[in-house]
Short mmCIF file of C-alpha atoms in Angstrom, two decimals:
data_model
loop_
_atom_site.label_atom_id
_atom_site.label_comp_id
_atom_site.label_asym_id
_atom_site.label_seq_id
_atom_site.Cartn_x
_atom_site.Cartn_y
_atom_site.Cartn_z
CA MET L 523 8.46 10.06 -17.33
CA LYS L 524 6.48 8.52 -20.17
CA PHE L 525 7.69 7.00 -23.39
CA HIS L 526 5.68 6.53 -26.59
CA LEU L 527 6.69 4.09 -29.27
CA PRO L 528 5.44 4.45 -32.86
CA PRO L 529 1.97 2.82 -33.32
CA SER L 530 3.36 0.33 -35.82
CA ARG L 531 5.60 -1.05 -33.13
CA GLY L 532 2.86 -1.40 -30.49
CA ILE L 533 1.89 -5.09 -30.54
CA LYS L 534 5.31 -6.26 -31.68
CA THR L 535 6.91 -4.29 -28.85
CA TYR L 536 4.76 -5.94 -26.18
CA ILE L 537 5.29 -9.42 -27.62
CA LEU L 538 9.04 -8.88 -27.89
CA SER L 539 9.22 -7.49 -24.34
CA ILE L 540 7.38 -10.49 -22.90
CA PHE L 541 9.56 -12.85 -24.91
CA ILE L 542 12.76 -11.16 -23.72
CA PHE L 543 11.57 -11.24 -20.09
CA ILE L 544 10.66 -14.95 -20.18
CA ILE L 545 13.85 -16.03 -21.93
CA THR L 546 16.08 -13.92 -19.65
CA PHE L 547 14.32 -15.08 -16.48
CA VAL L 548 14.55 -18.77 -17.46
CA ILE L 549 18.25 -18.39 -18.28
CA LEU L 550 18.95 -16.73 -14.91
CA VAL L 551 17.04 -19.42 -13.02
CA GLU L 552 18.93 -22.18 -14.84
CA MET L 553 22.26 -20.45 -14.22
CA SER L 554 21.48 -20.12 -10.50
CA MET L 555 20.81 -23.86 -10.33
CA VAL L 556 24.09 -24.67 -12.07
CA PHE L 557 26.41 -22.28 -10.25
CA PHE L 558 24.68 -22.30 -6.85
CA PRO L 559 23.23 -25.82 -6.41
CA ASP L 560 23.44 -25.59 -2.63
CA GLU L 561 20.86 -22.79 -2.66
CA LYS L 562 18.16 -25.42 -3.29
CA THR L 563 18.70 -26.88 0.14
CA LYS L 564 18.04 -23.65 2.02
CA THR L 565 14.44 -23.27 3.19
CA SER L 566 14.39 -19.94 5.03
CA LYS L 567 11.49 -17.81 3.83
CA VAL L 568 13.58 -14.68 3.73
CA HIS L 569 16.29 -16.55 1.82
CA HIS L 570 13.84 -17.56 -0.93
CA LEU L 571 12.25 -14.12 -0.90
CA LEU L 572 15.56 -12.39 -1.55
CA ILE L 573 16.59 -14.93 -4.22
CA TRP L 574 13.40 -14.35 -6.22
CA LEU L 575 13.59 -10.59 -5.80
CA ASP L 576 17.17 -10.68 -7.07
CA LEU L 577 16.23 -12.86 -10.08
CA ILE L 578 13.30 -10.64 -11.04
CA GLU L 579 15.38 -7.48 -10.61
CA ASP L 580 18.26 -8.91 -12.67
CA THR L 581 15.79 -9.96 -15.36
CA LEU L 582 14.28 -6.49 -15.56
CA ILE L 583 17.69 -4.86 -15.70
CA ILE L 584 18.84 -7.09 -18.58
CA MET L 585 15.51 -6.68 -20.32
CA GLY L 586 15.77 -2.90 -19.95
CA ILE L 587 19.23 -2.88 -21.45
CA ILE L 588 18.14 -4.95 -24.45
CA THR L 589 14.98 -2.89 -24.94
CA GLY L 590 16.91 0.35 -24.64
CA ILE L 591 19.41 -0.71 -27.26
CA ILE L 592 16.64 -1.80 -29.63
CA TYR L 593 14.29 1.13 -29.23
CA ASN L 594 15.31 4.17 -27.32
CA LYS L 595 18.25 5.33 -25.23
CA LYS L 596 15.83 7.20 -22.96
CA VAL L 597 14.19 3.92 -21.98
CA LEU L 598 17.57 2.50 -21.05
CA GLU L 599 18.46 5.53 -18.94
CA PHE L 600 15.07 5.52 -17.19
CA LEU L 601 15.31 1.83 -16.25
CA ARG L 602 18.91 2.21 -15.19
CA LYS L 603 18.00 4.96 -12.72
CA GLN L 604 14.94 3.13 -11.40
CA LEU L 605 16.49 -0.30 -10.98
CA LEU L 606 20.18 0.18 -10.35
CA GLN L 607 19.74 2.82 -7.67
CA ARG L 608 18.34 0.21 -5.25
CA ASN L 609 20.77 -0.55 -2.50
CA PHE L 610 19.76 -2.75 0.42
CA GLU L 611 22.12 -1.37 3.04
CA GLY L 612 22.90 -3.61 5.99
CA LEU L 613 21.41 -6.75 4.44
CA GLY L 614 21.99 -9.63 6.87
CA GLU L 615 23.62 -7.48 9.55
CA VAL L 616 22.61 -8.13 13.14
CA PHE L 617 20.28 -5.42 14.43
CA ASN L 618 22.41 -2.87 16.26
CA PHE L 619 20.06 0.11 16.56
CA PRO L 620 19.34 1.50 20.05
CA VAL L 621 16.02 -0.08 21.01
CA GLU L 622 14.96 3.05 22.87
CA ASN L 623 14.79 4.80 19.49
CA VAL L 624 12.36 2.23 18.08
CA LYS L 625 8.97 3.90 18.36
CA VAL L 626 6.78 2.11 15.81
CA LEU L 627 6.68 -1.54 14.76
CA ILE L 628 4.57 -2.93 11.91
CA LEU L 629 4.11 -6.67 12.29
CA PRO L 630 2.63 -9.29 9.95
CA VAL L 631 1.14 -11.92 12.26
CA SER L 632 1.70 -15.66 11.81
CA ALA L 633 -1.32 -17.95 11.88
CA GLY L 634 0.30 -20.85 13.76
CA ASN L 635 1.60 -18.95 16.77
CA SER L 636 2.73 -15.48 17.72
CA ILE L 637 5.93 -16.37 19.56
CA VAL L 638 8.20 -14.41 17.19
CA GLN L 639 5.95 -11.35 17.28
CA GLU L 640 5.84 -11.56 21.10
CA TRP L 641 9.62 -11.86 21.23
CA LEU L 642 10.07 -8.87 18.92
CA ILE L 643 7.77 -6.65 20.99
CA ASN L 644 9.64 -7.68 24.14
CA TYR L 645 12.99 -7.02 22.47
CA LEU L 646 12.24 -3.67 20.79
CA LYS L 647 9.69 -2.29 23.28
CA PRO L 648 7.95 -0.01 20.74
CA GLU L 649 5.42 2.66 21.64
CA GLN L 650 3.13 1.82 18.72
CA VAL L 651 2.33 -1.47 16.97
CA ALA L 652 0.27 -2.12 13.84
CA LEU L 653 -0.69 -5.73 13.12
CA VAL L 654 -1.09 -7.14 9.62
CA TYR L 655 -3.47 -10.03 10.19
CA THR L 656 -5.72 -12.38 8.24
CA GLU L 657 -8.74 -14.46 9.17
CA LYS L 658 -6.43 -17.34 10.07
CA SER L 659 -4.12 -15.18 12.19
CA ARG L 660 -6.82 -13.08 13.87
CA LYS L 661 -6.67 -15.11 17.10
CA GLN L 662 -2.95 -14.53 17.34
CA ALA L 663 -3.50 -10.81 16.72
CA GLU L 664 -6.05 -10.72 19.55
CA LYS L 665 -3.60 -12.61 21.76
CA LEU L 666 -0.89 -10.02 21.11
CA TYR L 667 -3.32 -7.24 21.96
CA ASN L 668 -4.37 -8.93 25.21
CA ILE L 669 -0.76 -9.47 26.30
CA TYR L 670 0.70 -6.07 25.42
CA SER L 671 -2.13 -3.51 25.29
CA GLU L 672 -1.17 -2.06 28.66
CA GLN L 673 2.38 -1.24 27.53
CA VAL L 674 1.91 -0.70 23.79
CA HIS L 675 -0.58 1.36 21.82
CA PHE L 676 -2.03 -0.76 19.03
CA TYR L 677 -3.32 0.68 15.78
CA HIS L 678 -6.50 -1.38 16.20
CA THR L 679 -8.59 -1.84 19.31
CA LEU L 680 -9.59 -5.34 20.38
CA HIS L 681 -13.11 -4.65 19.13
CA GLU L 682 -11.77 -3.59 15.73
CA LEU L 683 -9.69 -6.76 15.47
CA ARG L 684 -12.77 -8.85 16.23
CA GLU L 685 -14.74 -6.86 13.65
CA SER L 686 -12.04 -7.52 11.01
CA LYS L 687 -11.08 -3.89 10.49
CA ASP L 688 -8.27 -3.61 7.91
CA ILE L 689 -8.05 -7.40 7.75
CA LEU L 690 -5.84 -8.75 4.97
CA LYS L 691 -8.40 -10.74 3.01
CA ASP L 692 -5.97 -12.52 0.72
CA PRO L 693 -2.62 -13.44 2.33
CA LEU L 694 -1.35 -14.51 -1.09
CA ASP L 695 -1.82 -11.07 -2.63
CA PRO L 696 1.35 -8.99 -2.11
CA LEU L 697 -0.29 -5.86 -3.52
CA SER L 698 -2.98 -5.87 -0.80
CA ALA L 699 -0.30 -6.29 1.87
CA LYS L 700 1.72 -3.48 0.32
CA ARG L 701 -1.25 -1.11 0.38
CA LEU L 702 -2.07 -1.95 3.99
CA VAL L 703 1.50 -1.51 5.23
CA LYS L 704 1.79 1.72 3.27
CA LYS L 705 -1.39 2.93 5.01
CA PHE L 706 0.14 2.17 8.42
CA ILE L 707 3.42 3.90 7.53
CA ASN L 708 1.66 7.05 6.35
CA TYR L 709 -0.51 7.09 9.47
CA TYR L 710 2.50 7.07 11.79
CA LEU L 711 4.40 9.60 9.69
CA ASN L 712 1.39 11.90 9.96
CA LEU L 713 1.44 11.43 13.73
CA GLY L 714 4.89 12.96 13.72
CA TYR L 715 7.14 9.90 13.90
CA SER L 716 10.25 10.06 11.73
CA LYS L 717 11.20 7.41 9.19
CA ASN L 718 14.08 6.31 11.43
CA GLU L 719 11.63 5.55 14.24
CA ILE L 720 9.43 3.20 12.18
CA PHE L 721 10.35 -0.42 11.50
CA VAL L 722 8.66 -3.12 9.43
CA ASP L 723 9.19 -6.77 10.31
CA ILE L 724 8.78 -9.37 7.55
CA THR L 725 9.21 -12.53 9.63
CA GLY L 726 5.54 -13.38 10.13
CA GLY L 727 2.79 -14.01 7.61
CA THR L 728 3.03 -15.61 4.19
CA ALA L 729 5.82 -15.00 1.70
CA PRO L 730 3.57 -12.80 -0.52
CA THR L 731 2.63 -10.75 2.55
CA SER L 732 6.32 -10.32 3.35
CA ILE L 733 7.02 -9.20 -0.21
CA GLY L 734 4.23 -6.63 -0.07
CA ALA L 735 5.36 -5.34 3.32
CA PHE L 736 8.96 -5.13 2.10
CA GLN L 737 7.98 -3.19 -1.03
CA ALA L 738 5.90 -0.71 0.98
CA ALA L 739 8.80 -0.14 3.35
CA GLU L 740 11.30 0.29 0.52
CA GLU L 741 9.17 2.87 -1.26
CA ALA L 742 8.74 4.83 1.99
CA GLU L 743 12.44 4.44 2.93
CA ILE L 744 11.58 2.51 6.10
CA THR L 745 13.93 -0.08 7.62
CA THR L 746 12.89 -3.74 7.39
CA LEU L 747 13.80 -6.50 9.83
CA TYR L 748 13.75 -10.28 9.98
CA VAL L 749 14.10 -12.53 13.03
CA LYS L 750 16.15 -15.71 12.91
CA ASP L 751 13.85 -17.57 15.26
CA GLY L 752 15.09 -21.14 15.23
CA LYS L 753 15.81 -21.19 18.97
CA ILE L 754 13.01 -19.03 20.38
CA THR L 755 11.04 -21.00 22.94
CA ASP L 756 10.47 -18.26 25.48
CA PRO L 757 9.41 -14.87 24.04
CA SER L 758 10.36 -13.14 27.27
CA ASP L 759 14.00 -14.19 26.84
CA THR L 760 15.38 -11.52 24.51
CA LYS L 761 18.67 -13.39 24.13
CA GLN L 762 17.10 -16.26 22.20
CA GLY L 763 16.32 -14.55 18.88
CA ILE L 764 18.60 -12.86 16.38
CA PRO L 765 17.06 -9.86 14.58
CA ILE L 766 18.78 -8.88 11.34
CA PHE L 767 18.40 -6.06 8.86
CA ILE L 768 16.93 -6.75 5.46
CA SER L 769 17.23 -3.13 4.38
CA LYS L 770 18.65 -0.46 6.69
CA LYS L 771 17.60 3.12 5.95
CA PHE L 772 19.54 5.13 8.53
#
C-alpha cells in the first residue's frame, strides 16, 4: 500500500515526521528511566535488545497515530495493522518443545568461545545447522564443524568456512545479518522443512547481529530462542543451560 501526500507538504512532512519521532523517542526513554530505574542495572544482551525494540516500536506507533491524525486516516490504519499486529508469543517461557522435532538450527557464533553453541547443539540435536560467523568468530565456527560434523549436516563445509563463504563482514550491521539469516531460512524451507522445524538462536554474536537474526525470523514466522548461559561450564551437560523462547511461532 502506498500513500502520496500533496507536493506542497513534501519537505515539511519529512521534517515534521523526524521531529515527532525524535521527541517521542526521547520522552519514552526518559520515562523508562524514571519509572523503571532498576532496568539500568540489568546487563543481559537480550534484555537490552528487547527494551530497545520495545522503545522503537512504541515510538513508531505513537508517531503513526499523530501522523495519521494530522494527514490521513489511511496512514493511521496502515501503521496500526503493521505495528500492532506483532505479538511475541511465549516471550521468556522456558523451551518446552520436543527436541526430536527440532530439525534445523541457525546459530550466530560468538567470537570468544563456542560453549553456548556447543551446548545448544547437544541439547537440541538438530539435523541441520547453519552458522552465522564473522572473521573474529571463524575459528569457533570451524571448531563447531570439527566437533559435530559427523552427527550434524552443516550448511557450509569446512573448506567453505576457511574460504569465508557467506561470512558476515560487518557484525555491527543488522541488515546484513538479517539478509544472511533470511537466506538460510529460505534454503531450508526449499529443502522441505516446515517453519515449525526451524529455529533461530540469538544468544551468540553481537547485539546488531542478534537484532538482524530476530527480524529475519519474525518476518518468516520462525521461532527464536535465547540461552541463559550463566552456569554453563560443560557443554555436554544439557542440564546446565536454560533455553527460553523470545518469540514462539507454533
